[in-house]
Short mmCIF file of N, CA and C in Angstrom, two decimals:
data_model
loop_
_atom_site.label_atom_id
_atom_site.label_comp_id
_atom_site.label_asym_id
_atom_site.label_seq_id
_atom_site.Cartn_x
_atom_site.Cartn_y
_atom_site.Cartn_z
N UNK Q 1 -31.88 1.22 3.05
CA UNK Q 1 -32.07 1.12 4.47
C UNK Q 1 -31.71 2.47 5.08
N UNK Q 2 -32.87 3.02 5.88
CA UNK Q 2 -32.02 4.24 6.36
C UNK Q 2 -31.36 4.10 7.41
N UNK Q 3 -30.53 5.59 7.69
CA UNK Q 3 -29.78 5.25 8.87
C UNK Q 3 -30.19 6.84 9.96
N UNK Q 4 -30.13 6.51 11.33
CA UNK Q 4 -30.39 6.94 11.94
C UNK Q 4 -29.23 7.90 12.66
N UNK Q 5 -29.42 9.15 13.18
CA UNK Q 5 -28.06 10.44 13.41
C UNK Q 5 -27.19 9.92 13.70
N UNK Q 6 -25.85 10.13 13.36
CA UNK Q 6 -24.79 9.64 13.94
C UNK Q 6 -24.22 8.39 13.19
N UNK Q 7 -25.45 7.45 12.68
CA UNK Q 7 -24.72 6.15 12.00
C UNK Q 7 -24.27 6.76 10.69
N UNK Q 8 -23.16 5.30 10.81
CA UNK Q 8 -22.17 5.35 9.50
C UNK Q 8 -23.30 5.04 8.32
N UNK Q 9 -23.00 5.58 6.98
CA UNK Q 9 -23.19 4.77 5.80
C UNK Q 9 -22.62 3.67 5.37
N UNK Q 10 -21.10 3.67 5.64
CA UNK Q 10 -20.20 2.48 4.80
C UNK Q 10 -21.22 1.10 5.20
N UNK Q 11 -20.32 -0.06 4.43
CA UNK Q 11 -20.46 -1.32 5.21
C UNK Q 11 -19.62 -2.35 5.71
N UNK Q 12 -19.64 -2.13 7.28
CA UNK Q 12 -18.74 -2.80 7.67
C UNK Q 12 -18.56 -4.34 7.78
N UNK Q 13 -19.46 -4.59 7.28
CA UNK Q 13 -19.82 -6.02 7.10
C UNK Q 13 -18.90 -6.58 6.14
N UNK Q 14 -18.51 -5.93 5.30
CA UNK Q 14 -17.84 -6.27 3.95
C UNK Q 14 -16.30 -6.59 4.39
N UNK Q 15 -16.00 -5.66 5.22
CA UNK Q 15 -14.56 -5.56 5.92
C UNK Q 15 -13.19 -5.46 4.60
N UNK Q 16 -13.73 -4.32 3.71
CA UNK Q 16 -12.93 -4.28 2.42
C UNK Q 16 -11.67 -4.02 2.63
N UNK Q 17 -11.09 -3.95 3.74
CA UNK Q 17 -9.80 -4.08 4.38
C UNK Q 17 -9.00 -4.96 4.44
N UNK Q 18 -9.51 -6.26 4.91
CA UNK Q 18 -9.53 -7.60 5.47
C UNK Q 18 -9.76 -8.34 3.55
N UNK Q 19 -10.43 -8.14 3.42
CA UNK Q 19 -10.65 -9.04 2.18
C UNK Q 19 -10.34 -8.13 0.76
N UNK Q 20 -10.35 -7.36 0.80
CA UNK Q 20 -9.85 -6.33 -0.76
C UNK Q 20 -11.01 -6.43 -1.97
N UNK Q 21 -11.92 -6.14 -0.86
CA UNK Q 21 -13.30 -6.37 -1.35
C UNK Q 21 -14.14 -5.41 -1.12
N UNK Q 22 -15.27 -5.07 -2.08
CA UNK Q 22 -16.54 -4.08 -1.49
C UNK Q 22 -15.59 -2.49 -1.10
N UNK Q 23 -15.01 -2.31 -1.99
CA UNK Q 23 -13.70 -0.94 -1.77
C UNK Q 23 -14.49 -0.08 -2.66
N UNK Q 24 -15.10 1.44 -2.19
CA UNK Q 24 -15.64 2.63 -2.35
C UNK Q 24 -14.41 3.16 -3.31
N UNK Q 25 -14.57 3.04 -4.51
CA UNK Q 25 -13.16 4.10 -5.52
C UNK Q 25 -14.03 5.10 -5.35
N UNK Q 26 -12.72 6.57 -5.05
CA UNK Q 26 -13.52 7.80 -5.31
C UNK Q 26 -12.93 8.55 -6.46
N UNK Q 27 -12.93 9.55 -7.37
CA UNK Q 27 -12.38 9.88 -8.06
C UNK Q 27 -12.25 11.23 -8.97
N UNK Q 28 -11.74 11.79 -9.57
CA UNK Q 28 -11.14 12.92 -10.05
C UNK Q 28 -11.65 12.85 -11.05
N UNK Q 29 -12.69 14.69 -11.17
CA UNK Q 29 -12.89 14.34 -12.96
C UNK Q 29 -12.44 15.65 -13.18
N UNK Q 30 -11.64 15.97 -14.44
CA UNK Q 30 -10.67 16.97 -15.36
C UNK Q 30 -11.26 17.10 -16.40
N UNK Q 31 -11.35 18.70 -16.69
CA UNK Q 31 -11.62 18.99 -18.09
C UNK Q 31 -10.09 18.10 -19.04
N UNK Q 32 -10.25 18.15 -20.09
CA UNK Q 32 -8.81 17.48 -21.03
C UNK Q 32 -7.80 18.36 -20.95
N UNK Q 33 -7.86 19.65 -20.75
CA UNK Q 33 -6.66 20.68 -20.32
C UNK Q 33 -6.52 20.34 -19.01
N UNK Q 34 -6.66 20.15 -17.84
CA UNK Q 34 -5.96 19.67 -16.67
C UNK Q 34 -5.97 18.41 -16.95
N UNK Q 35 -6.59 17.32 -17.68
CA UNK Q 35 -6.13 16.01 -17.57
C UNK Q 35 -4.50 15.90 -18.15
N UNK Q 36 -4.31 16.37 -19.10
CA UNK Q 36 -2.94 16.52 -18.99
C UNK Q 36 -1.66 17.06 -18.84
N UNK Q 37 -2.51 17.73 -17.25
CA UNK Q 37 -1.40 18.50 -16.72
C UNK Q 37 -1.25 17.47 -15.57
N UNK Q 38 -1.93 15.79 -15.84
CA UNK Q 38 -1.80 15.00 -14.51
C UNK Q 38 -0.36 14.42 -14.49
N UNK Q 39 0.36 14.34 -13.19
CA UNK Q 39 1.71 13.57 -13.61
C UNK Q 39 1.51 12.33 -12.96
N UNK Q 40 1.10 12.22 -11.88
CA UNK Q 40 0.69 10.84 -11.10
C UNK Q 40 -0.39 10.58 -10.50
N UNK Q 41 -0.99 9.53 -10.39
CA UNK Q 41 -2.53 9.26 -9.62
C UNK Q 41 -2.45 7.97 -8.74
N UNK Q 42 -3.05 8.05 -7.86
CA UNK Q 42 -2.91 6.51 -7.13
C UNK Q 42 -4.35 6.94 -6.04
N UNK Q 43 -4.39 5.58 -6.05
CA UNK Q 43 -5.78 5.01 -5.20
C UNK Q 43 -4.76 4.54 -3.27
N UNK Q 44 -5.18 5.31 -2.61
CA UNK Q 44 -4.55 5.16 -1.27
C UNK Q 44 -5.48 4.01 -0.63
N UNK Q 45 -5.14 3.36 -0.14
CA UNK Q 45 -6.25 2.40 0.66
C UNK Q 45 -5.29 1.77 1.96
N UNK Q 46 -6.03 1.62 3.34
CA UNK Q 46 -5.20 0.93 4.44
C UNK Q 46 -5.04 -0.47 4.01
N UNK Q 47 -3.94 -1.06 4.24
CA UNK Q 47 -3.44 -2.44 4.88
C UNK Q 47 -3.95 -3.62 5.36
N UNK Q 48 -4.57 -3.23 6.40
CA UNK Q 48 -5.35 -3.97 7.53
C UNK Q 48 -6.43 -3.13 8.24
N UNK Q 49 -7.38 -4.19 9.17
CA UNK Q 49 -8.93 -3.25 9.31
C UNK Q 49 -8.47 -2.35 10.22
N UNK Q 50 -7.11 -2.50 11.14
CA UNK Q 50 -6.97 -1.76 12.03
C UNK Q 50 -6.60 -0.70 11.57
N UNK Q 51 -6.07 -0.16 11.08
CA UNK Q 51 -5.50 0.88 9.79
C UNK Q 51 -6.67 1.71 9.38
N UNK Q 52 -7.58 0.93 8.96
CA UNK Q 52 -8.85 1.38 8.13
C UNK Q 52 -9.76 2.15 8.48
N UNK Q 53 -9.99 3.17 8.39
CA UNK Q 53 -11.20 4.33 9.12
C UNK Q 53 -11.84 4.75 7.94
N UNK Q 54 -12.33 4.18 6.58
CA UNK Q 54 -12.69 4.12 5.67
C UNK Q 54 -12.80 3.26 4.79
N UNK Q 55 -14.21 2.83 4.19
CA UNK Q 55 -13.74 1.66 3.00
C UNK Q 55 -13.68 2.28 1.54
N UNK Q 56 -13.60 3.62 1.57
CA UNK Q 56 -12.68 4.47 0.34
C UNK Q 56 -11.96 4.46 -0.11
N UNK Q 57 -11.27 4.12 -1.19
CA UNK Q 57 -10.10 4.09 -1.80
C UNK Q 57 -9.53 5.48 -2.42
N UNK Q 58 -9.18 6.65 -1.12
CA UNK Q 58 -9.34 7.91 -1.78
C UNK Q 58 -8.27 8.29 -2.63
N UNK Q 59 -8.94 8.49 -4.00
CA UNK Q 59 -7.86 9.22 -5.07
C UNK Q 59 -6.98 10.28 -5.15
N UNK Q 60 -5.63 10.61 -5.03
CA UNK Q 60 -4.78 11.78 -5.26
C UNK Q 60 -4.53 11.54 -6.36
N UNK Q 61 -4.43 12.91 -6.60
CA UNK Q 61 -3.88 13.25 -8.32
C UNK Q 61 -3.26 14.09 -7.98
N UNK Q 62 -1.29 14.78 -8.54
CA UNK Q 62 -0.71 15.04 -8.71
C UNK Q 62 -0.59 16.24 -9.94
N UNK Q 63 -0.96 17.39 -10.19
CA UNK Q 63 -1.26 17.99 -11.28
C UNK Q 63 0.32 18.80 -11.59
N UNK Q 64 0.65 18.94 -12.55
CA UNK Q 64 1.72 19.72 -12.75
C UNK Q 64 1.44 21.22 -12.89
N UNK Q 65 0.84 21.77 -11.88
CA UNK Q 65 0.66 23.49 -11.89
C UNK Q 65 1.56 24.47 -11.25
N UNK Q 66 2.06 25.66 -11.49
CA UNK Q 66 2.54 25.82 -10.66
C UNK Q 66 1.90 27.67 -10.73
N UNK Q 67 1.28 27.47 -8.79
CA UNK Q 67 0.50 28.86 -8.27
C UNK Q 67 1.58 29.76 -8.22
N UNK Q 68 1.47 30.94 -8.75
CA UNK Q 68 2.31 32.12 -8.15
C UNK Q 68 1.41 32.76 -7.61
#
């Protein structure tokens, strides 16, 4: 279905907030030398729909590097 300027893609119909459903995982890809330089990963997602300004479940990863 297309969408016209300005409209969203997600679907709010799904309300993956509200029900813990229809949730967009996004995710991290690592050669095997930074995969295990990972120390922690977690999937962030809001609470409730009011919370929610995304039905993404956006991924942080935690890498053990350290920039000089």
């Amino acid at each position: 279905m297309p969408c016209s300027a300005g409209e969203r893609t997600s679907l709010p119909t799904l309300k993956a907030c509200d029900n813990d459903a229809g949730w967009r995982i996004d995710c991290h890809v690592a050669s095997s030398g930074l995969a295990k330089l990972a120390i922690r990963a977690e999937v962030g997602r809001a609470t409730a729909y009011a919370e929610c300004w995304s039905d993404h479940g956006a991924v942080t990863v935690d890498y053990g590097i350290t920039l000089d």
